[in-house]
Short mmCIF file of C-alpha atoms and ligand atoms in Angstrom, two decimals:
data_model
loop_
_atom_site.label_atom_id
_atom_site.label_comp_id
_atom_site.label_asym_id
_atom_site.label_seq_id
_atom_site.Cartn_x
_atom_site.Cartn_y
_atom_site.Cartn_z
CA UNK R 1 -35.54 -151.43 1.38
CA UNK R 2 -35.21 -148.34 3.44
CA UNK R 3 -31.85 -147.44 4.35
CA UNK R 4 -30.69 -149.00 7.62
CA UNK R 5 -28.00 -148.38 10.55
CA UNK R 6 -27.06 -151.30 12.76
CA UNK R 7 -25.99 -150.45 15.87
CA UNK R 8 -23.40 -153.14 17.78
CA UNK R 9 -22.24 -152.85 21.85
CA UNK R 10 -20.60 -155.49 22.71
CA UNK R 11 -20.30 -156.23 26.96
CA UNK R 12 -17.89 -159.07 28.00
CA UNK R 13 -20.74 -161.22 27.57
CA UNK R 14 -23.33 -160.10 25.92
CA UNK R 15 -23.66 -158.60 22.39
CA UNK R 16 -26.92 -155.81 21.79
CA UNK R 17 -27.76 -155.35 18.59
CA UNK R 18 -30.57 -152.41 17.06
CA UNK R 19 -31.32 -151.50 13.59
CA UNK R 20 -32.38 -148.11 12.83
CA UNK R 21 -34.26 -146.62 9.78
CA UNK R 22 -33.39 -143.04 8.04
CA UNK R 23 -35.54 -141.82 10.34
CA UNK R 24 -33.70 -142.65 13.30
CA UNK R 25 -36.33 -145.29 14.15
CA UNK R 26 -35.74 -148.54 16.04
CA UNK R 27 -36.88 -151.27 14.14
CA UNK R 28 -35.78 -154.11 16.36
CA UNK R 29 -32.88 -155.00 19.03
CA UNK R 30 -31.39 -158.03 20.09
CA UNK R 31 -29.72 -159.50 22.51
CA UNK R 32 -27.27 -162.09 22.51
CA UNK R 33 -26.00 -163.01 26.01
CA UNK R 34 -24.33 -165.38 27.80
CA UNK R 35 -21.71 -165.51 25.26
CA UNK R 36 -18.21 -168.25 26.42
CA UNK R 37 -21.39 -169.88 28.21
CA UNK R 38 -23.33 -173.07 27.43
CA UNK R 39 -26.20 -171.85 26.98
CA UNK R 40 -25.71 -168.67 24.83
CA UNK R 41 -28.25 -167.31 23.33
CA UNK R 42 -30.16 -164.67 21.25
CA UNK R 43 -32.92 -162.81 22.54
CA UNK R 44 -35.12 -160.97 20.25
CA UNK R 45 -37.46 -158.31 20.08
CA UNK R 46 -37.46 -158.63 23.78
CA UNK R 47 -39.37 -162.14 23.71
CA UNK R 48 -37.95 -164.54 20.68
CA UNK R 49 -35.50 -166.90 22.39
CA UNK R 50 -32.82 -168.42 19.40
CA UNK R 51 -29.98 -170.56 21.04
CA UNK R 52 -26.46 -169.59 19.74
CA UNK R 53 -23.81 -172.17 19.21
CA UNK R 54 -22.43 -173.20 23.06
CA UNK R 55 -20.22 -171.45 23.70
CA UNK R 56 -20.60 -168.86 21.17
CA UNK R 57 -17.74 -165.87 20.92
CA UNK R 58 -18.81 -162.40 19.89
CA UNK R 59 -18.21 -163.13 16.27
CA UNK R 60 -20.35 -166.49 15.98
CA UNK R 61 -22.86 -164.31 17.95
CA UNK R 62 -22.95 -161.05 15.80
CA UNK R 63 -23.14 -163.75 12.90
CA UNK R 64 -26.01 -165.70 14.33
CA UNK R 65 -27.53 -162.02 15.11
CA UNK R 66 -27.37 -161.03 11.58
CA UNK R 67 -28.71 -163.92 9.99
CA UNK R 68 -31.57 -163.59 12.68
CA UNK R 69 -32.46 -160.07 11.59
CA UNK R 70 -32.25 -160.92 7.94
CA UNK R 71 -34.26 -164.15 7.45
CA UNK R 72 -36.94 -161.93 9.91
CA UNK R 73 -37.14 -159.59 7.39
CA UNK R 74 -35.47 -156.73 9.25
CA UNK R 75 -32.72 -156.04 7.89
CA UNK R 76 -31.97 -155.96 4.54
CA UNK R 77 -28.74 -157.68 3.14
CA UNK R 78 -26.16 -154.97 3.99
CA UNK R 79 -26.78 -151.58 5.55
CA UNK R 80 -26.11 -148.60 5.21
CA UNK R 81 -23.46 -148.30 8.14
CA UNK R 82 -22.54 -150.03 11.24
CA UNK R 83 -21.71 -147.96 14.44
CA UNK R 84 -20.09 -149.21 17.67
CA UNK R 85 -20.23 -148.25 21.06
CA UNK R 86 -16.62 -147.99 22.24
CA UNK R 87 -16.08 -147.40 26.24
CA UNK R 88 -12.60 -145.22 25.94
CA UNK R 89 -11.04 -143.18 22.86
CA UNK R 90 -8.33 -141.78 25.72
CA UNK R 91 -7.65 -138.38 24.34
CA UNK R 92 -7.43 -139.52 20.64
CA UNK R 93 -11.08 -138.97 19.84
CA UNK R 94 -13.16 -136.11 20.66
CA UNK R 95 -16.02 -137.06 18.62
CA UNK R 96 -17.18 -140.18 16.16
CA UNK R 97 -14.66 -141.99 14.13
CA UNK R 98 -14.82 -143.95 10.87
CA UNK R 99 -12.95 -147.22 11.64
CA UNK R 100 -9.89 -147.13 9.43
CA UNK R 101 -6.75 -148.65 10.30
CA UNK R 102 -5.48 -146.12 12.12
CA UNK R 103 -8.24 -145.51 14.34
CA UNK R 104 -8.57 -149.25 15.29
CA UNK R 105 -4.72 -148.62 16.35
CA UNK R 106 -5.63 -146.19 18.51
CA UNK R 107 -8.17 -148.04 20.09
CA UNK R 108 -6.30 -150.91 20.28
CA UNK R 109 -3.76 -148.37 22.09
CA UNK R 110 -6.49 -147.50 24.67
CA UNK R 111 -6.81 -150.55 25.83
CA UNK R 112 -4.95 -150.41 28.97
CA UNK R 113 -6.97 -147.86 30.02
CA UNK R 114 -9.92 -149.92 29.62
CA UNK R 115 -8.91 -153.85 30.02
CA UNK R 116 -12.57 -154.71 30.38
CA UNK R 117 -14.10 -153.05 27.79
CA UNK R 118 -11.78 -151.69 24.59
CA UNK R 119 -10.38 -155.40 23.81
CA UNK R 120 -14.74 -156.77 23.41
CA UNK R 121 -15.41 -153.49 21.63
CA UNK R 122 -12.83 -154.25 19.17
CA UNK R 123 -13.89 -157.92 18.76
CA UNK R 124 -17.56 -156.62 17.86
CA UNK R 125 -15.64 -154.39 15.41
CA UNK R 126 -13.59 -156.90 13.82
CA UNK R 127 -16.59 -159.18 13.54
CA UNK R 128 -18.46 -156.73 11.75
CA UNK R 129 -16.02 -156.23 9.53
CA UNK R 130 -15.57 -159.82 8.38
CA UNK R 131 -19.48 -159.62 8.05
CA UNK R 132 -19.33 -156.95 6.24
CA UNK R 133 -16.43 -156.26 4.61
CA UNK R 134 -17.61 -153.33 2.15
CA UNK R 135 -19.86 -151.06 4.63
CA UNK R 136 -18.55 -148.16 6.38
CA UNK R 137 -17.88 -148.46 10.40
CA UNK R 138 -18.10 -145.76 12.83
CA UNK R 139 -16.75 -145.76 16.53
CA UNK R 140 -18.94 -144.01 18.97
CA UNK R 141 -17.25 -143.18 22.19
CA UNK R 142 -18.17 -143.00 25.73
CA UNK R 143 -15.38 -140.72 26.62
CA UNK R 144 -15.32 -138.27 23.88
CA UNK R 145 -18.45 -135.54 25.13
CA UNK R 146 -16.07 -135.02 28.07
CA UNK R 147 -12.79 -134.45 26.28
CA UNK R 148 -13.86 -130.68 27.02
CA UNK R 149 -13.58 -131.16 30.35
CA UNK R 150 -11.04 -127.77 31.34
CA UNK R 151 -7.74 -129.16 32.72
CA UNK R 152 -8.47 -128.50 36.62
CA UNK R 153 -11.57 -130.60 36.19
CA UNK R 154 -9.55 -133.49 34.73
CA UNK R 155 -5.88 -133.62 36.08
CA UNK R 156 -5.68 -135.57 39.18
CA UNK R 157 -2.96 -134.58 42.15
CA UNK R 158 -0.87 -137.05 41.67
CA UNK R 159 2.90 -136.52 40.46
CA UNK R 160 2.94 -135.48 36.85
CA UNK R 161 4.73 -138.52 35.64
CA UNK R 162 1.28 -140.56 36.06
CA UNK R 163 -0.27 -138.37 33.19
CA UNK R 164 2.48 -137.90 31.43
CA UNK R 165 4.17 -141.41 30.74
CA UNK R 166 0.61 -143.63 31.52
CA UNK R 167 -2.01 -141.18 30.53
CA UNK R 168 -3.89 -141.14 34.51
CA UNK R 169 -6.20 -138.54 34.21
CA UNK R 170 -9.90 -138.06 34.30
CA UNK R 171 -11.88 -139.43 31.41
CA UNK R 172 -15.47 -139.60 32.19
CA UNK R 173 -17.62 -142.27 30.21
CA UNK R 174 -21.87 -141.95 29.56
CA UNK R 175 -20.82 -139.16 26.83
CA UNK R 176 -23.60 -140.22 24.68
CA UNK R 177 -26.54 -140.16 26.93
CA UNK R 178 -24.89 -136.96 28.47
CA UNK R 179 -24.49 -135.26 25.15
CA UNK R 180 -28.16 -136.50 24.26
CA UNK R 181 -29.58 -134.94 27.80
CA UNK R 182 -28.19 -131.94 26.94
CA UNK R 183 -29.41 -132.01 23.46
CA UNK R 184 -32.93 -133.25 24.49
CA UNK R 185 -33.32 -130.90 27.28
CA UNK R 186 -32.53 -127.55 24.95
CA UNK R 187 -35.10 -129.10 22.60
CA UNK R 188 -37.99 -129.12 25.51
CA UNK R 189 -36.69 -125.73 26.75
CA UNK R 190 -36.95 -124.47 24.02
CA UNK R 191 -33.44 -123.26 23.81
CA UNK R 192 -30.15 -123.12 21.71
CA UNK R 193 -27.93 -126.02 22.79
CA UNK R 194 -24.66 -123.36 23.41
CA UNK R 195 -26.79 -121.15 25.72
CA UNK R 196 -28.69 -124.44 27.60
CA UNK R 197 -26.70 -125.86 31.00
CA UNK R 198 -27.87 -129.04 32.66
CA UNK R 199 -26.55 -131.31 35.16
CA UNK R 200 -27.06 -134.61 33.94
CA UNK R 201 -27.28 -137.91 36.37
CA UNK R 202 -27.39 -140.85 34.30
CA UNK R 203 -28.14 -143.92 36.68
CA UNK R 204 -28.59 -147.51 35.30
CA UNK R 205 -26.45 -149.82 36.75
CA UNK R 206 -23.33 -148.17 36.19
CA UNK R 207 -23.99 -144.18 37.08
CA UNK R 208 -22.33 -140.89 36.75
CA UNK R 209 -22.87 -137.07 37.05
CA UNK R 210 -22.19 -134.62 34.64
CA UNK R 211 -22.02 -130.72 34.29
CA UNK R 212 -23.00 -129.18 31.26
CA UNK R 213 -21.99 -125.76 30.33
CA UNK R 214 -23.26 -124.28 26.96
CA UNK R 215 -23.73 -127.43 25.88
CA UNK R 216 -20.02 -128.57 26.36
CA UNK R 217 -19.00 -131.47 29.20
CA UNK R 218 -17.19 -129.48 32.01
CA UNK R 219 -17.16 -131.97 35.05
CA UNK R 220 -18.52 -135.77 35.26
CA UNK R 221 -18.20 -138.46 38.04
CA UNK R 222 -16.19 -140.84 36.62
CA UNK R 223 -12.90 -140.76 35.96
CA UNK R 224 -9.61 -142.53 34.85
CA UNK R 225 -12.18 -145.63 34.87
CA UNK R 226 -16.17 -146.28 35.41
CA UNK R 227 -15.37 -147.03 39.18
CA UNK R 228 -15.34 -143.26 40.54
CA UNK R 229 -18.07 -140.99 41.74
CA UNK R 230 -21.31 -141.98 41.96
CA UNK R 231 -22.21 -145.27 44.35
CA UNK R 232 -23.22 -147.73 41.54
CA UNK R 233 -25.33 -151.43 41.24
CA UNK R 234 -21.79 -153.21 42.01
CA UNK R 235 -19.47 -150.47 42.15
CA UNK R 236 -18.29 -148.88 44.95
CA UNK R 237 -18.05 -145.44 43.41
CA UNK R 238 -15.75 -142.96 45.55
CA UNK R 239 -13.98 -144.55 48.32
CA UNK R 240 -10.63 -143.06 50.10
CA UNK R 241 -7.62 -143.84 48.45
CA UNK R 242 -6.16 -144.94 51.72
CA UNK R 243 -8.17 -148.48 52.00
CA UNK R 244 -6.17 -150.33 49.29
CA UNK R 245 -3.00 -149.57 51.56
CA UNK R 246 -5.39 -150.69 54.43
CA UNK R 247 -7.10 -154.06 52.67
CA UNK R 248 -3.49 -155.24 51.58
CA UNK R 249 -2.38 -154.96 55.30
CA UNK R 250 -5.11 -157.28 55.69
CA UNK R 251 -4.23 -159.62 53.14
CA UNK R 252 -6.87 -158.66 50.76
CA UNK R 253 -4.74 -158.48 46.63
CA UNK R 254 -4.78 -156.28 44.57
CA UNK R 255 -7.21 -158.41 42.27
CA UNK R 256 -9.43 -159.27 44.85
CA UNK R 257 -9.61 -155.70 45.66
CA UNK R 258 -10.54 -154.81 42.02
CA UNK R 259 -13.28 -157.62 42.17
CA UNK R 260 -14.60 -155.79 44.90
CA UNK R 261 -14.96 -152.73 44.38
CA UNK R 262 -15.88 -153.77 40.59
CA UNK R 263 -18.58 -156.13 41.08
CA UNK R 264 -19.67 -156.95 44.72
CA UNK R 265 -19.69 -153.11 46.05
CA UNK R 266 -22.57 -150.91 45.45
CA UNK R 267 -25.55 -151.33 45.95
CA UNK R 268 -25.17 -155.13 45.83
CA UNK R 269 -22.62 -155.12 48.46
CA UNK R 270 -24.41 -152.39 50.75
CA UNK R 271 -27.95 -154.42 50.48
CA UNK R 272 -25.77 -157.75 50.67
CA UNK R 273 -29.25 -158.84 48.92
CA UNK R 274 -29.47 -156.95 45.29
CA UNK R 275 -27.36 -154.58 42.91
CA UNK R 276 -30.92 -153.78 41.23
CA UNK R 277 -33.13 -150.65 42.66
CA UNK R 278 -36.39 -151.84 41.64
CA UNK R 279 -35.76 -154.91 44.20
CA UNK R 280 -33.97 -152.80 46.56
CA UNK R 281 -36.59 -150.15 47.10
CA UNK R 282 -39.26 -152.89 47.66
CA UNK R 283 -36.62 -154.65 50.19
CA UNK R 284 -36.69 -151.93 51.61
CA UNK R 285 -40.45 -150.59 52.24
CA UNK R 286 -40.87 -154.47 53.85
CA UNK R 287 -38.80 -153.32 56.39
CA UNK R 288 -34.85 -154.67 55.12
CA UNK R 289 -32.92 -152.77 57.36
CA UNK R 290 -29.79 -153.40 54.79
CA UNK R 291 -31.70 -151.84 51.75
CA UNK R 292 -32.96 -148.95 53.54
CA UNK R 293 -29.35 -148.23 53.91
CA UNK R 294 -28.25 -148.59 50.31
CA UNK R 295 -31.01 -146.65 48.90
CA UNK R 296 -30.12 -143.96 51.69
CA UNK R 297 -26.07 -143.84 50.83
CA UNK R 298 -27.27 -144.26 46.91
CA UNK R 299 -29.28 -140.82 47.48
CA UNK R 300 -26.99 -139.03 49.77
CA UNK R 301 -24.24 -139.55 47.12
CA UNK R 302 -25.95 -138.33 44.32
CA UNK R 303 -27.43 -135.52 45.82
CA UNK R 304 -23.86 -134.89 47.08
CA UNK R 305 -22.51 -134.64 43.65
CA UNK R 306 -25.25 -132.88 42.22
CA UNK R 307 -23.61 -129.61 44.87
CA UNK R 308 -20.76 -130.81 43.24
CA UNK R 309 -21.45 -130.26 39.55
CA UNK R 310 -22.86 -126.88 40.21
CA UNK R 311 -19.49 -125.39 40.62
CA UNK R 312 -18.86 -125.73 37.65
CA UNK R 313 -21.88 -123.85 35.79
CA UNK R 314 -23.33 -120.31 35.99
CA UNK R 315 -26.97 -120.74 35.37
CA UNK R 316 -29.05 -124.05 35.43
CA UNK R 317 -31.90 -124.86 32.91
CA UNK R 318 -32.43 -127.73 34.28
CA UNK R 319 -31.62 -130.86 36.38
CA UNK R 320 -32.37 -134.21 34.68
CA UNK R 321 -32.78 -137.71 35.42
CA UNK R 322 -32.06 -140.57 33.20
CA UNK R 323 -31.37 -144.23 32.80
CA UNK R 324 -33.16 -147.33 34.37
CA UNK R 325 -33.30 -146.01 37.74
CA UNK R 326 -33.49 -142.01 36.54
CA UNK R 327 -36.11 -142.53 34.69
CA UNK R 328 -38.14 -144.66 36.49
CA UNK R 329 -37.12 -144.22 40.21
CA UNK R 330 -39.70 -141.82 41.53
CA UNK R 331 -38.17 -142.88 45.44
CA UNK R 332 -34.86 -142.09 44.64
CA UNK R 333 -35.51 -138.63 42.88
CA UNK R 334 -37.27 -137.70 45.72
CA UNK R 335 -35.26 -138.65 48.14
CA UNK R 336 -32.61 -137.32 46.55
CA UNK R 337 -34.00 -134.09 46.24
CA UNK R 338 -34.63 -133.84 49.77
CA UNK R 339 -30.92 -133.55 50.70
CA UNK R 340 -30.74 -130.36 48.08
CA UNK R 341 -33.16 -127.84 49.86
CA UNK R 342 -30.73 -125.52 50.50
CA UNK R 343 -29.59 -124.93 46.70
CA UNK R 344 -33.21 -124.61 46.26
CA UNK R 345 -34.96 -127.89 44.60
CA UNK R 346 -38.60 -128.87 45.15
CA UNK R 347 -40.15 -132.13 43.58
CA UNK R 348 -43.29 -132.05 42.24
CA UNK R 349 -44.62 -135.28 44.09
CA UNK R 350 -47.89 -135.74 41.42
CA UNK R 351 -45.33 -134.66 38.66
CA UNK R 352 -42.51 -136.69 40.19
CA UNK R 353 -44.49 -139.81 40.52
CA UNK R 354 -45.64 -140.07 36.86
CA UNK R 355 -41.69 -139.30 36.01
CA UNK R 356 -42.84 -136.17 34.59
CA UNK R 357 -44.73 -137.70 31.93
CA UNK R 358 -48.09 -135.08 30.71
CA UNK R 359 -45.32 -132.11 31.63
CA UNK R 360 -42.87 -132.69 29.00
CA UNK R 361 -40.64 -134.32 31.61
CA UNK R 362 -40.92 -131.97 34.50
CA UNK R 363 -41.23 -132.94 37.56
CA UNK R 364 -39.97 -129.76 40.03
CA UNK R 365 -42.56 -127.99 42.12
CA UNK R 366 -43.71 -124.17 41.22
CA UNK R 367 -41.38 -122.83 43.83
CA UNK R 368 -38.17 -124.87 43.17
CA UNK R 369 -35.30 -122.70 42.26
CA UNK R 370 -34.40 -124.83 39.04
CA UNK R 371 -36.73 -127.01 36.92
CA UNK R 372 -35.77 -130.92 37.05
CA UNK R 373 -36.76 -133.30 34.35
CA UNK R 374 -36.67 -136.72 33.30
CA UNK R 375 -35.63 -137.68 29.95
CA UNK R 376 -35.65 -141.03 28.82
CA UNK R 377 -32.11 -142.02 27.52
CA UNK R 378 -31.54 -142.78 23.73
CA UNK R 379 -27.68 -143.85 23.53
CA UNK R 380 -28.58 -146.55 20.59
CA UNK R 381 -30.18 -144.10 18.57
CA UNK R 382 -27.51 -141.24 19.22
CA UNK R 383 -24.70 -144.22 17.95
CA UNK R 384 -27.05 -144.68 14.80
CA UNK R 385 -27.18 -140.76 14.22
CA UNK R 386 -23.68 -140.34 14.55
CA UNK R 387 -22.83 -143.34 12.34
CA UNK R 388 -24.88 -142.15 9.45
CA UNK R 389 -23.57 -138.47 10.15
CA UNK R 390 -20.00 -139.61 9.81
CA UNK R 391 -20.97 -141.90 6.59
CA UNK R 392 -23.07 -138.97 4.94
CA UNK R 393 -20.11 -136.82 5.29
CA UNK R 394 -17.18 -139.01 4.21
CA UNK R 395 -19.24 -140.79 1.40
CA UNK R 396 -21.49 -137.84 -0.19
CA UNK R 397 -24.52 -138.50 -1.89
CA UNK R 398 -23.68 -142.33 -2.28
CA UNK R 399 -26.80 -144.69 -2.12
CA UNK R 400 -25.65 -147.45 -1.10
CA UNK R 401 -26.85 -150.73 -2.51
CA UNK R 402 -30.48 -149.30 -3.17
P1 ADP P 1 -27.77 -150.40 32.17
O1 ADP P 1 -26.87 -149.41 32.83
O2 ADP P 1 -27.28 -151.80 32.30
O3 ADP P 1 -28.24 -150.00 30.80
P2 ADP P 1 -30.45 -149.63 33.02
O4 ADP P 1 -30.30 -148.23 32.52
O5 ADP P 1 -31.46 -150.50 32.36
O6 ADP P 1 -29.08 -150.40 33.10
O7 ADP P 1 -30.82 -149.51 34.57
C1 ADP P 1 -30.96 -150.64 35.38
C2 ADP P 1 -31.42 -150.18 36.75
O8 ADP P 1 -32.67 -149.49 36.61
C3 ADP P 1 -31.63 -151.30 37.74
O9 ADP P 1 -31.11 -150.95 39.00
C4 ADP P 1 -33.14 -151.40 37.79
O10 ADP P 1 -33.61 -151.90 39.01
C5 ADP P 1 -33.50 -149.94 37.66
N1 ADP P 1 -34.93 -149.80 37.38
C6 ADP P 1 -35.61 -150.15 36.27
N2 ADP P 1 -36.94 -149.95 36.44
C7 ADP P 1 -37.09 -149.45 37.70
C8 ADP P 1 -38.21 -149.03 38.50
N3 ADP P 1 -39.45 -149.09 38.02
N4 ADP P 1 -37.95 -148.56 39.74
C9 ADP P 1 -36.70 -148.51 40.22
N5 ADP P 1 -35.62 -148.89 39.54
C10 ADP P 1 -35.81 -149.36 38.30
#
């Protein structure tokens, strides 16, 4: 068989799975999901429904995942590599990393930074390697596209101690699909990826912003954690410092606030009815008052940021859309683009409401000042490439198994 990549992000429930040919060609994902739950299970080619054990961990769940795949004839017994999404590499990794010892330690050593995220990603990674103990492991992280941020973008004002002895700074996460949107969008331009500059707004449920100079990362949304910037499904995105003071005056803890502003802000919180924009901008054209309003302080915000990021660049190829709601939100793009006539955009609205399919992703009018596209994202493939980049370089000319 065909030499495969399987690609493993692990959530704090949930397990998604995709194997990838040498062409860089999905061959199937998988889901496994409500994992610590009673009725965990596996969900397959997007329709197959396998119940896990009850209560299934990420391990029993990669295992069950694996054995899936394999008796279904997709993947073969090992492959080639295995590559992990991992949400923060801090400032130890500013690209891919094969999982050795000492870059598990450092993961394990960004795990305060990321409490929700690092300590599943690392499960996944140790359950791999129990799987399989022989193949080569590569860490993809979210983080590491923006560890070019300059230092004004990333330092916060706060007293230097905060950086210094716990590392608060500015991180940004969505690297991958950023670094892809960047990479994608010099391909359709036609141009070389250090001379292309995009701003990039990756929206799905969690959503962030992010400048692209010459190809390099030079201000995103997010920040010390996926809560800042842009106003998210659940999350609250930017809110003023001063209301944590305020909420614990009221009796609110700290916890509770974190819950909040985690998981019941948002969209969700805003619509008090849905964190999902599909149902929200229906909600909303039957007349929900509360929706109207989300979708309206979802736009504002983004096209708020989007002035933002162009501080930061000196010419602009392009501005592009991605993720769930990027790529298929034709309300919010134009909406969005309604706030930014003064920078010069103009929507397409034929264009705009196909999401720029027929134009090679264009969707910006004849007279806007910059063109805006929509790309569709391909994180799972970009972990794959990377994976069998790292593995091709550390492990020349070795065919694995074949
Ligand atoms: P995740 O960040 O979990 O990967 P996705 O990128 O799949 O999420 O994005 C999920 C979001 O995309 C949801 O808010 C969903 O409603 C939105 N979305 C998907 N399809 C549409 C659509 N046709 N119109 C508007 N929003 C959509």
């Amino acid at each position: 068989m065909d030499d495969q990549i399987l690609v493993v992000n692990c959530g704090s429930s949930s397990v998604k799975i995709a194997v990838f040919d040498s062409h860089g060609t999905v061959l199937v994902s998988a889901l496994a999901e409500k994992l610590g739950q009673p009725d965990a299970r596996l969900v397959a080619d997007g329709e197959e429904s396998v119940s896990l054990p009850a209560m299934a961990d990420h391990h029993q769940a990669l295992e069950a995942s694996i054995e899936w795949l394999q008796r279904a004839g997709y993947l073969s017994t090992e492959p080639t590599a295995i590559g992990h999404r991992v949400v923060h590499g801090g400032e130890a990794f500013h690209k891919a990393a094969l999982l050795d010892e000492n870059a598990i330690r450092a993961i394990e050593s960004c795990a305060d930074l990321a409490p929700l995220h690092n300590p599943v990603n690392l499960a996944g990674i140790e359950a791999a390697r129990r799987l399989f103990p022989e193949v080569p492991q590569v860490a993809v992280f979210d983080t590491a596209f923006h560890q070019s941020l300059p230092r004004h973008a990333w330092l916060y004002a706060l007293p230097r101690r905060f950086y210094e002895d716990y590392g608060v700074r500015r991180y940004g996460f969505h690297g991958t699909s950023h670094q892809y949107m960047a990479e994608e969008a010099a391909r359709r331009l036609d141009k070389p990826l250090e001379e292309t500059s995009i701003i990039s707004a990756h929206l799905g449920n969690g959503c962030s912003i992010t400048a692209i100079r010459n190809g390099q990362s030079v201000d995103t949304s997010m920040g010390l954690t996926p809560l800042e910037g842009l106003v998210m499904g659940t999350r609250s995105g930017d809110v003023d410092p001063g209301l944590f003071d305020f909420l614990a005056a009221k009796g609110v803890t700290a916890e509770e606030t974190h819950r909040i502003l985690n998981r019941e802000s948002g969209l969700l919180g805003l619509s008090g009815h849905t964190s999902d924009m599909r149902n929200l901008v229906n909600a909303a054209r039957e007349g929900n008052g509360q929706c109207k309003d989300a979708f309206e302080v979802f736009c504002f915000r983004l096209a708020r940021y989007i002035g933002a990021m162009m501080v930061s660049l000196e010419q602009l190829d392009a501005l592009v859309f991605t993720g769930g709601i990027g790529e298929n939100s034709t309300d919010v793009r134009a909406r969005t683009l309604e706030h930014l006539v003064l920078p010069g955009f103009r929507v397409d609205p034929a264009a705009n409401a196909h999401h720029g399919r027929n134009h090679g992703g264009h969707i910006a009018a004849a007279n806007s000042r910059f063109p805006v596209m929509v790309i569709p994202t391909r994180e799972e493939a970009m972990i794959a490439r990377e994976a069998r980049a790292l593995v091709a370089d550390s492990h020349p000319r070795t065919s694995r198994h074949h």
